[in-house]
Amino acid sequence: MDAVNIAELSGNIAVVGYGLAAIGPGIGVGLVVSKTIESIARQPELAGRLQVTMWLGIAFTEALALIGLATPFIFA
Amino acid sequence: MTAEAEEGEFHAPTIAEFYPPAFLFEGTPFEINRIMMIRLIVMVLLIVLFWLWTNKFRKSVKTGNVVPGRFQLLGEMALNFVRKSIAHDQLGEKDGERFLPLLTTIFFMVLGMNITGIIPFANIAGTSVVGVPLVLAAAAYVTFIYAGIRKHGLKFFKNSLFPSGVPVAFYTLVTPIEFLSTFILRPVTLALRLLMNMIAGHLLLVLCFSATQYFFFNAEGFMQLFGAGTLLFGFAFTLFEILVAVLQAYVFTLLTTVYIQLALADEH
């Protein structure tokens, strides 16, 4: 290692990219689930329908993270 | 391939995991590798399973003995789940019955092909190579466009590309976004969601178990203790993969249903 590069990193930058891509969906899924729990606490009789909507919301949000996972393979 | 660390060095799993060598009909378009073989076995198992279920059901109706056995109950519960809590709930009785064959096929095919990811000796999901997700997403895509055209004619495209209640000037902005999200991103995300979930799950499992093997047999001293941790993680992720397999089957079917429902919905 050069004396100049005291903080040299090795590896693939795509890993950092995926880390960044996972932040947004992570927060998003958290929001979806927390709001669903809140709604179920308020109206337990709607639990079934709220859960279906929750899975849909998670599926849409999660797509972004999965596209992030796919991009390194596509642009490798 | 399952966890197989080479002597000495630790090898992280790569994407080559999903391209095992072909062993039958090599060089032809019909060459069969491990994943293809697993898919074919799953197809045969599903056909036999459904044949047994429907056969038993028909027999029980004929003899009047309608109390189902354990095996029969499982089938009726699974079929009823798709029928009642997915099709009827989202589409209503009439349209639900119309699209039920497709939805049932999608659900059980995705579930069957996903679950091989954690079955010992198979250890790879049939859906972890793009073929199956792509075909299923194409089927869903064609179906929801068919449903829309059947109900609204060419107005379906107008409704989905030019949603009402938007000021005319904004259509320059709204229409491309709607086109992208409805006609391009829907099938792409449908296929990618399933594929990437299965790829990530398989890579995680391989990573855990090949690390376990490395720690147990190649590491020195107290580093071997880490092997117990990775083994535990591998076990936990195996359980998690069962959840993911069922969930992805559910989500894929539910999304297909919702897309059909949106295509059938009347313009407000």
Short mmCIF file of C-alpha atoms in Angstrom, two decimals:
data_model
loop_
_atom_site.label_atom_id
_atom_site.label_comp_id
_atom_site.label_asym_id
_atom_site.label_seq_id
_atom_site.Cartn_x
_atom_site.Cartn_y
_atom_site.Cartn_z
CA MET A 1 0.00 0.00 0.00
CA ASP A 2 1.18 3.51 -0.84
CA ALA A 3 1.93 5.88 1.96
CA VAL A 4 -0.51 8.29 0.32
CA ASN A 5 -3.51 5.98 0.33
CA ILE A 6 -4.00 5.52 4.02
CA ALA A 7 -7.70 4.72 3.68
CA GLU A 8 -7.68 2.47 0.64
CA LEU A 9 -10.68 0.23 0.17
CA SER A 10 -10.96 -2.77 -2.07
CA GLY A 11 -14.04 -4.52 -3.37
CA ASN A 12 -16.97 -3.73 -5.55
CA ILE A 13 -18.69 -0.33 -5.51
CA ALA A 14 -21.95 -2.08 -6.43
CA VAL A 15 -22.14 -3.30 -2.84
CA VAL A 16 -22.29 0.29 -1.61
CA GLY A 17 -24.88 0.96 -4.28
CA TYR A 18 -27.08 -1.82 -3.00
CA GLY A 19 -26.67 -0.53 0.53
CA LEU A 20 -27.96 2.85 -0.61
CA ALA A 21 -30.79 1.23 -2.56
CA ALA A 22 -31.92 -0.62 0.55
CA ILE A 23 -32.31 2.49 2.73
CA GLY A 24 -35.42 3.91 1.09
CA PRO A 25 -37.44 0.69 0.87
CA GLY A 26 -36.37 -0.17 4.43
CA ILE A 27 -37.86 3.05 5.73
CA GLY A 28 -40.86 2.63 3.44
CA VAL A 29 -41.69 -0.89 4.59
CA GLY A 30 -41.30 0.24 8.18
CA LEU A 31 -43.79 3.05 7.63
CA VAL A 32 -46.28 0.76 5.91
CA VAL A 33 -46.17 -1.82 8.69
CA SER A 34 -46.24 0.70 11.52
CA LYS A 35 -49.28 2.44 10.07
CA THR A 36 -51.02 -0.90 9.59
CA ILE A 37 -50.38 -1.84 13.21
CA GLU A 38 -51.71 1.53 14.28
CA SER A 39 -54.86 1.08 12.21
CA ILE A 40 -55.42 -2.46 13.49
CA ALA A 41 -55.08 -1.17 17.05
CA ARG A 42 -57.74 1.41 16.31
CA GLN A 43 -60.06 -0.92 14.43
CA PRO A 44 -59.27 -4.58 15.14
CA GLU A 45 -62.30 -5.79 13.18
CA LEU A 46 -60.70 -4.57 9.92
CA ALA A 47 -57.48 -6.52 10.55
CA GLY A 48 -57.95 -8.91 7.62
CA ARG A 49 -58.47 -6.27 4.98
CA LEU A 50 -55.75 -4.05 6.37
CA GLN A 51 -53.27 -6.90 6.20
CA VAL A 52 -54.02 -7.51 2.53
CA THR A 53 -53.42 -3.83 1.83
CA MET A 54 -50.24 -3.98 3.90
CA TRP A 55 -48.82 -6.84 1.82
CA LEU A 56 -49.62 -4.90 -1.34
CA GLY A 57 -47.90 -1.80 0.00
CA ILE A 58 -44.88 -3.83 1.05
CA ALA A 59 -44.71 -5.51 -2.36
CA PHE A 60 -44.69 -2.17 -4.17
CA THR A 61 -42.15 -0.60 -1.83
CA GLU A 62 -39.90 -3.62 -1.81
CA ALA A 63 -39.67 -3.59 -5.61
CA LEU A 64 -37.22 -0.69 -5.41
CA ALA A 65 -34.81 -2.63 -3.21
CA LEU A 66 -35.04 -5.62 -5.54
CA ILE A 67 -34.37 -3.47 -8.61
CA GLY A 68 -31.32 -2.22 -6.70
CA LEU A 69 -30.28 -5.84 -6.17
CA ALA A 70 -30.71 -6.57 -9.89
CA THR A 71 -28.75 -3.60 -11.28
CA PRO A 72 -25.23 -4.90 -10.49
CA PHE A 73 -26.01 -8.06 -12.47
CA ILE A 74 -27.41 -6.08 -15.39
CA PHE A 75 -24.69 -3.42 -15.61
CA ALA A 76 -21.81 -5.64 -14.51
CA MET B 1 -25.04 -26.37 -6.09
CA THR B 2 -25.13 -26.63 -2.34
CA ALA B 3 -22.54 -25.31 0.02
CA GLU B 4 -19.18 -26.55 -1.18
CA ALA B 5 -16.15 -24.62 -0.03
CA GLU B 6 -12.92 -25.58 -1.73
CA GLU B 7 -9.95 -26.69 0.32
CA GLY B 8 -8.35 -23.93 2.34
CA GLU B 9 -9.74 -20.76 0.85
CA PHE B 10 -13.24 -19.49 1.47
CA HIS B 11 -15.27 -18.93 -1.70
CA ALA B 12 -18.23 -16.61 -1.58
CA PRO B 13 -21.19 -17.74 -3.69
CA THR B 14 -21.50 -16.10 -7.11
CA ILE B 15 -24.16 -15.80 -9.75
CA ALA B 16 -22.68 -18.92 -11.36
CA GLU B 17 -24.66 -20.85 -8.71
CA PHE B 18 -27.68 -20.50 -10.95
CA TYR B 19 -26.06 -21.93 -14.08
CA PRO B 20 -25.23 -25.54 -13.23
CA PRO B 21 -23.85 -27.65 -16.07
CA ALA B 22 -26.35 -29.34 -18.34
CA PHE B 23 -26.49 -33.13 -18.15
CA LEU B 24 -29.08 -34.08 -20.75
CA PHE B 25 -29.53 -33.08 -24.40
CA GLU B 26 -26.45 -30.89 -24.14
CA GLY B 27 -26.00 -28.45 -27.02
CA THR B 28 -29.65 -28.53 -28.07
CA PRO B 29 -32.24 -25.90 -27.10
CA PHE B 30 -33.80 -28.53 -24.83
CA GLU B 31 -30.78 -29.08 -22.62
CA ILE B 32 -31.67 -29.95 -19.07
CA ASN B 33 -29.68 -28.85 -16.07
CA ARG B 34 -30.35 -29.24 -12.36
CA ILE B 35 -32.78 -26.32 -12.12
CA MET B 36 -34.71 -27.42 -15.19
CA MET B 37 -34.96 -30.92 -13.77
CA ILE B 38 -36.30 -29.56 -10.47
CA ARG B 39 -38.91 -27.55 -12.36
CA LEU B 40 -40.06 -30.61 -14.27
CA ILE B 41 -40.26 -32.68 -11.08
CA VAL B 42 -42.31 -29.94 -9.40
CA MET B 43 -44.67 -29.82 -12.36
CA VAL B 44 -45.22 -33.58 -12.21
CA LEU B 45 -45.73 -33.48 -8.44
CA LEU B 46 -48.27 -30.66 -8.74
CA ILE B 47 -50.21 -32.51 -11.42
CA VAL B 48 -50.28 -35.70 -9.36
CA LEU B 49 -51.28 -33.77 -6.22
CA PHE B 50 -54.16 -32.03 -7.95
CA TRP B 51 -55.25 -35.23 -9.61
CA LEU B 52 -55.38 -36.95 -6.21
CA TRP B 53 -57.23 -34.04 -4.60
CA THR B 54 -59.89 -33.70 -7.28
CA ASN B 55 -60.26 -37.46 -7.57
CA LYS B 56 -60.85 -37.82 -3.84
CA PHE B 57 -63.23 -34.90 -3.87
CA ARG B 58 -65.30 -36.36 -6.70
CA LYS B 59 -65.42 -39.72 -4.96
CA SER B 60 -66.50 -38.18 -1.67
CA VAL B 61 -69.32 -36.30 -3.39
CA LYS B 62 -70.47 -39.48 -5.13
CA THR B 63 -70.52 -41.60 -1.99
CA GLY B 64 -71.99 -38.83 0.15
CA ASN B 65 -69.10 -39.11 2.57
CA VAL B 66 -68.23 -35.41 2.64
CA VAL B 67 -66.09 -35.39 5.79
CA PRO B 68 -62.59 -34.77 4.39
CA GLY B 69 -59.50 -36.60 5.56
CA ARG B 70 -56.32 -34.84 6.57
CA PHE B 71 -54.83 -34.84 3.08
CA GLN B 72 -58.10 -33.78 1.51
CA LEU B 73 -58.59 -30.98 4.05
CA LEU B 74 -55.18 -29.54 3.25
CA GLY B 75 -56.04 -29.37 -0.44
CA GLU B 76 -59.44 -27.84 0.16
CA MET B 77 -57.96 -25.25 2.51
CA ALA B 78 -55.26 -24.27 0.04
CA LEU B 79 -57.67 -24.07 -2.89
CA ASN B 80 -60.22 -22.20 -0.82
CA PHE B 81 -57.58 -19.72 0.28
CA VAL B 82 -56.93 -18.68 -3.31
CA ARG B 83 -60.62 -18.76 -4.14
CA LYS B 84 -62.07 -16.94 -1.14
CA SER B 85 -59.41 -14.65 0.26
CA ILE B 86 -57.75 -13.68 -3.01
CA ALA B 87 -60.16 -14.02 -5.95
CA HIS B 88 -63.55 -13.38 -4.35
CA ASP B 89 -62.25 -10.71 -1.98
CA GLN B 90 -60.63 -8.60 -4.68
CA LEU B 91 -62.69 -9.32 -7.79
CA GLY B 92 -66.09 -10.29 -6.41
CA GLU B 93 -67.88 -13.60 -6.99
CA LYS B 94 -68.53 -13.30 -10.72
CA ASP B 95 -65.20 -12.01 -12.00
CA GLY B 96 -63.38 -13.98 -9.33
CA GLU B 97 -64.68 -17.24 -10.79
CA ARG B 98 -63.73 -16.13 -14.29
CA PHE B 99 -60.08 -15.63 -13.45
CA LEU B 100 -59.82 -18.33 -10.78
CA PRO B 101 -58.07 -20.95 -12.98
CA LEU B 102 -55.25 -18.55 -13.80
CA LEU B 103 -54.89 -17.35 -10.21
CA THR B 104 -54.86 -20.90 -8.82
CA THR B 105 -52.26 -21.94 -11.37
CA ILE B 106 -50.05 -18.97 -10.57
CA PHE B 107 -50.32 -19.49 -6.81
CA PHE B 108 -49.53 -23.19 -6.77
CA MET B 109 -46.86 -23.00 -9.45
CA VAL B 110 -45.01 -20.20 -7.69
CA LEU B 111 -45.37 -21.90 -4.31
CA GLY B 112 -44.21 -25.27 -5.62
CA MET B 113 -41.22 -23.84 -7.44
CA ASN B 114 -40.25 -21.59 -4.53
CA ILE B 115 -40.39 -24.25 -1.87
CA THR B 116 -37.72 -26.38 -3.58
CA GLY B 117 -35.26 -23.70 -2.43
CA ILE B 118 -35.25 -25.19 1.07
CA ILE B 119 -35.98 -28.84 0.32
CA PRO B 120 -32.86 -30.91 1.03
CA PHE B 121 -31.03 -32.25 -2.07
CA ALA B 122 -32.97 -29.88 -4.34
CA ASN B 123 -31.75 -26.76 -2.55
CA ILE B 124 -32.47 -24.35 -5.36
CA ALA B 125 -35.74 -22.68 -6.24
CA GLY B 126 -37.18 -23.37 -9.70
CA THR B 127 -38.01 -19.66 -9.85
CA SER B 128 -34.43 -18.53 -9.23
CA VAL B 129 -33.67 -18.37 -12.97
CA VAL B 130 -35.63 -15.80 -14.93
CA GLY B 131 -37.63 -18.21 -17.13
CA VAL B 132 -40.50 -19.14 -14.83
CA PRO B 133 -41.07 -15.65 -13.33
CA LEU B 134 -40.99 -14.20 -16.83
CA VAL B 135 -43.59 -16.62 -18.17
CA LEU B 136 -45.87 -16.08 -15.18
CA ALA B 137 -45.51 -12.29 -15.38
CA ALA B 138 -46.28 -12.43 -19.11
CA ALA B 139 -49.40 -14.46 -18.36
CA ALA B 140 -50.51 -11.91 -15.77
CA TYR B 141 -49.71 -9.04 -18.16
CA VAL B 142 -51.70 -10.52 -21.04
CA THR B 143 -54.59 -11.36 -18.72
CA PHE B 144 -55.06 -7.92 -17.21
CA ILE B 145 -54.87 -6.24 -20.60
CA TYR B 146 -57.34 -8.82 -21.96
CA ALA B 147 -59.65 -8.19 -19.00
CA GLY B 148 -59.52 -4.44 -19.60
CA ILE B 149 -60.13 -4.64 -23.35
CA ARG B 150 -62.92 -7.19 -22.90
CA LYS B 151 -64.74 -4.91 -20.47
CA HIS B 152 -64.04 -1.42 -21.82
CA GLY B 153 -62.83 -1.99 -25.37
CA LEU B 154 -60.26 0.53 -26.52
CA LYS B 155 -61.45 2.89 -23.79
CA PHE B 156 -59.32 0.77 -21.46
CA PHE B 157 -56.17 2.36 -22.88
CA LYS B 158 -57.71 5.80 -22.71
CA ASN B 159 -58.76 5.26 -19.10
CA SER B 160 -55.38 3.99 -18.02
CA LEU B 161 -53.27 6.47 -19.99
CA PHE B 162 -55.45 9.57 -19.57
CA PRO B 163 -56.98 9.35 -16.10
CA SER B 164 -59.96 11.67 -15.73
CA GLY B 165 -59.97 14.63 -13.38
CA VAL B 166 -56.54 15.81 -14.48
CA PRO B 167 -56.16 19.27 -16.11
CA VAL B 168 -55.43 18.79 -19.82
CA ALA B 169 -51.99 20.43 -19.70
CA PHE B 170 -50.80 17.92 -17.12
CA TYR B 171 -51.34 14.99 -19.48
CA THR B 172 -47.91 15.69 -20.96
CA LEU B 173 -46.56 14.76 -17.54
CA VAL B 174 -49.09 12.18 -16.36
CA THR B 175 -49.43 10.06 -19.49
CA PRO B 176 -45.77 9.00 -19.81
CA ILE B 177 -45.66 8.15 -16.11
CA GLU B 178 -48.88 6.16 -16.33
CA PHE B 179 -47.65 4.36 -19.44
CA LEU B 180 -44.36 3.49 -17.76
CA SER B 181 -45.94 2.29 -14.53
CA THR B 182 -48.87 0.38 -16.02
CA PHE B 183 -47.50 -1.20 -19.16
CA ILE B 184 -43.79 -1.54 -18.47
CA LEU B 185 -43.04 -1.54 -14.76
CA ARG B 186 -45.92 -3.80 -13.74
CA PRO B 187 -44.77 -6.96 -15.54
CA VAL B 188 -41.10 -6.15 -14.96
CA THR B 189 -41.50 -5.74 -11.21
CA LEU B 190 -43.74 -8.78 -11.05
CA ALA B 191 -41.01 -10.95 -12.55
CA LEU B 192 -38.11 -9.20 -10.80
CA ARG B 193 -39.70 -9.34 -7.35
CA LEU B 194 -40.05 -13.10 -7.44
CA LEU B 195 -36.71 -13.72 -9.13
CA MET B 196 -34.67 -11.47 -6.87
CA ASN B 197 -36.28 -12.76 -3.69
CA MET B 198 -35.34 -16.29 -4.65
CA ILE B 199 -31.81 -15.38 -5.79
CA ALA B 200 -31.12 -13.39 -2.62
CA GLY B 201 -32.54 -16.16 -0.45
CA HIS B 202 -30.45 -18.85 -2.11
CA LEU B 203 -27.25 -16.78 -1.98
CA LEU B 204 -27.81 -16.07 1.72
CA LEU B 205 -28.28 -19.75 2.50
CA VAL B 206 -25.21 -20.76 0.48
CA LEU B 207 -23.18 -18.05 2.18
CA CYS B 208 -24.24 -19.21 5.64
CA PHE B 209 -23.59 -22.88 5.08
CA SER B 210 -20.35 -22.52 3.12
CA ALA B 211 -19.10 -20.19 5.86
CA THR B 212 -20.06 -22.83 8.42
CA GLN B 213 -18.10 -25.46 6.55
CA TYR B 214 -15.11 -23.14 6.24
CA PHE B 215 -15.13 -22.27 9.93
CA PHE B 216 -15.49 -25.86 11.09
CA PHE B 217 -12.93 -27.50 8.84
CA ASN B 218 -10.47 -24.84 7.71
CA ALA B 219 -10.35 -22.20 10.44
CA GLU B 220 -7.96 -22.38 13.35
CA GLY B 221 -8.41 -22.13 17.08
CA PHE B 222 -11.31 -20.24 18.52
CA MET B 223 -12.36 -19.04 15.04
CA GLN B 224 -14.13 -22.39 14.76
CA LEU B 225 -16.69 -21.06 17.23
CA PHE B 226 -17.97 -18.69 14.54
CA GLY B 227 -19.12 -21.78 12.67
CA ALA B 228 -21.79 -22.39 15.30
CA GLY B 229 -23.06 -18.85 14.76
CA THR B 230 -23.23 -19.16 10.97
CA LEU B 231 -24.90 -22.56 11.29
CA LEU B 232 -27.55 -21.01 13.52
CA PHE B 233 -28.01 -18.15 11.04
CA GLY B 234 -28.31 -20.64 8.21
CA PHE B 235 -31.00 -22.49 10.10
CA ALA B 236 -32.86 -19.27 10.89
CA PHE B 237 -32.68 -18.18 7.25
CA THR B 238 -34.00 -21.57 6.14
CA LEU B 239 -37.11 -20.93 8.25
CA PHE B 240 -37.26 -17.40 6.86
CA GLU B 241 -37.09 -18.81 3.33
CA ILE B 242 -40.20 -20.92 3.96
CA LEU B 243 -42.00 -17.71 4.91
CA VAL B 244 -40.65 -15.93 1.83
CA ALA B 245 -41.68 -18.78 -0.47
CA VAL B 246 -45.29 -18.71 0.73
CA LEU B 247 -45.37 -14.92 0.86
CA GLN B 248 -44.05 -14.48 -2.67
CA ALA B 249 -46.65 -16.91 -4.01
CA TYR B 250 -49.32 -14.92 -2.17
CA VAL B 251 -48.00 -11.54 -3.29
CA PHE B 252 -47.63 -12.61 -6.93
CA THR B 253 -51.21 -13.89 -7.02
CA LEU B 254 -52.56 -10.88 -5.12
CA LEU B 255 -50.84 -8.41 -7.44
CA THR B 256 -52.15 -10.21 -10.51
CA THR B 257 -55.64 -10.03 -8.99
CA VAL B 258 -55.28 -6.34 -8.19
CA TYR B 259 -54.06 -5.55 -11.72
CA ILE B 260 -57.07 -7.39 -13.16
CA GLN B 261 -59.34 -5.56 -10.72
CA LEU B 262 -57.88 -2.18 -11.72
CA ALA B 263 -58.37 -3.03 -15.39
CA LEU B 264 -62.00 -4.01 -14.73
CA ALA B 265 -62.78 -0.99 -12.55
CA ASP B 266 -65.18 1.56 -13.98
CA GLU B 267 -63.97 5.03 -14.70
CA HIS B 268 -65.21 7.38 -12.01
#
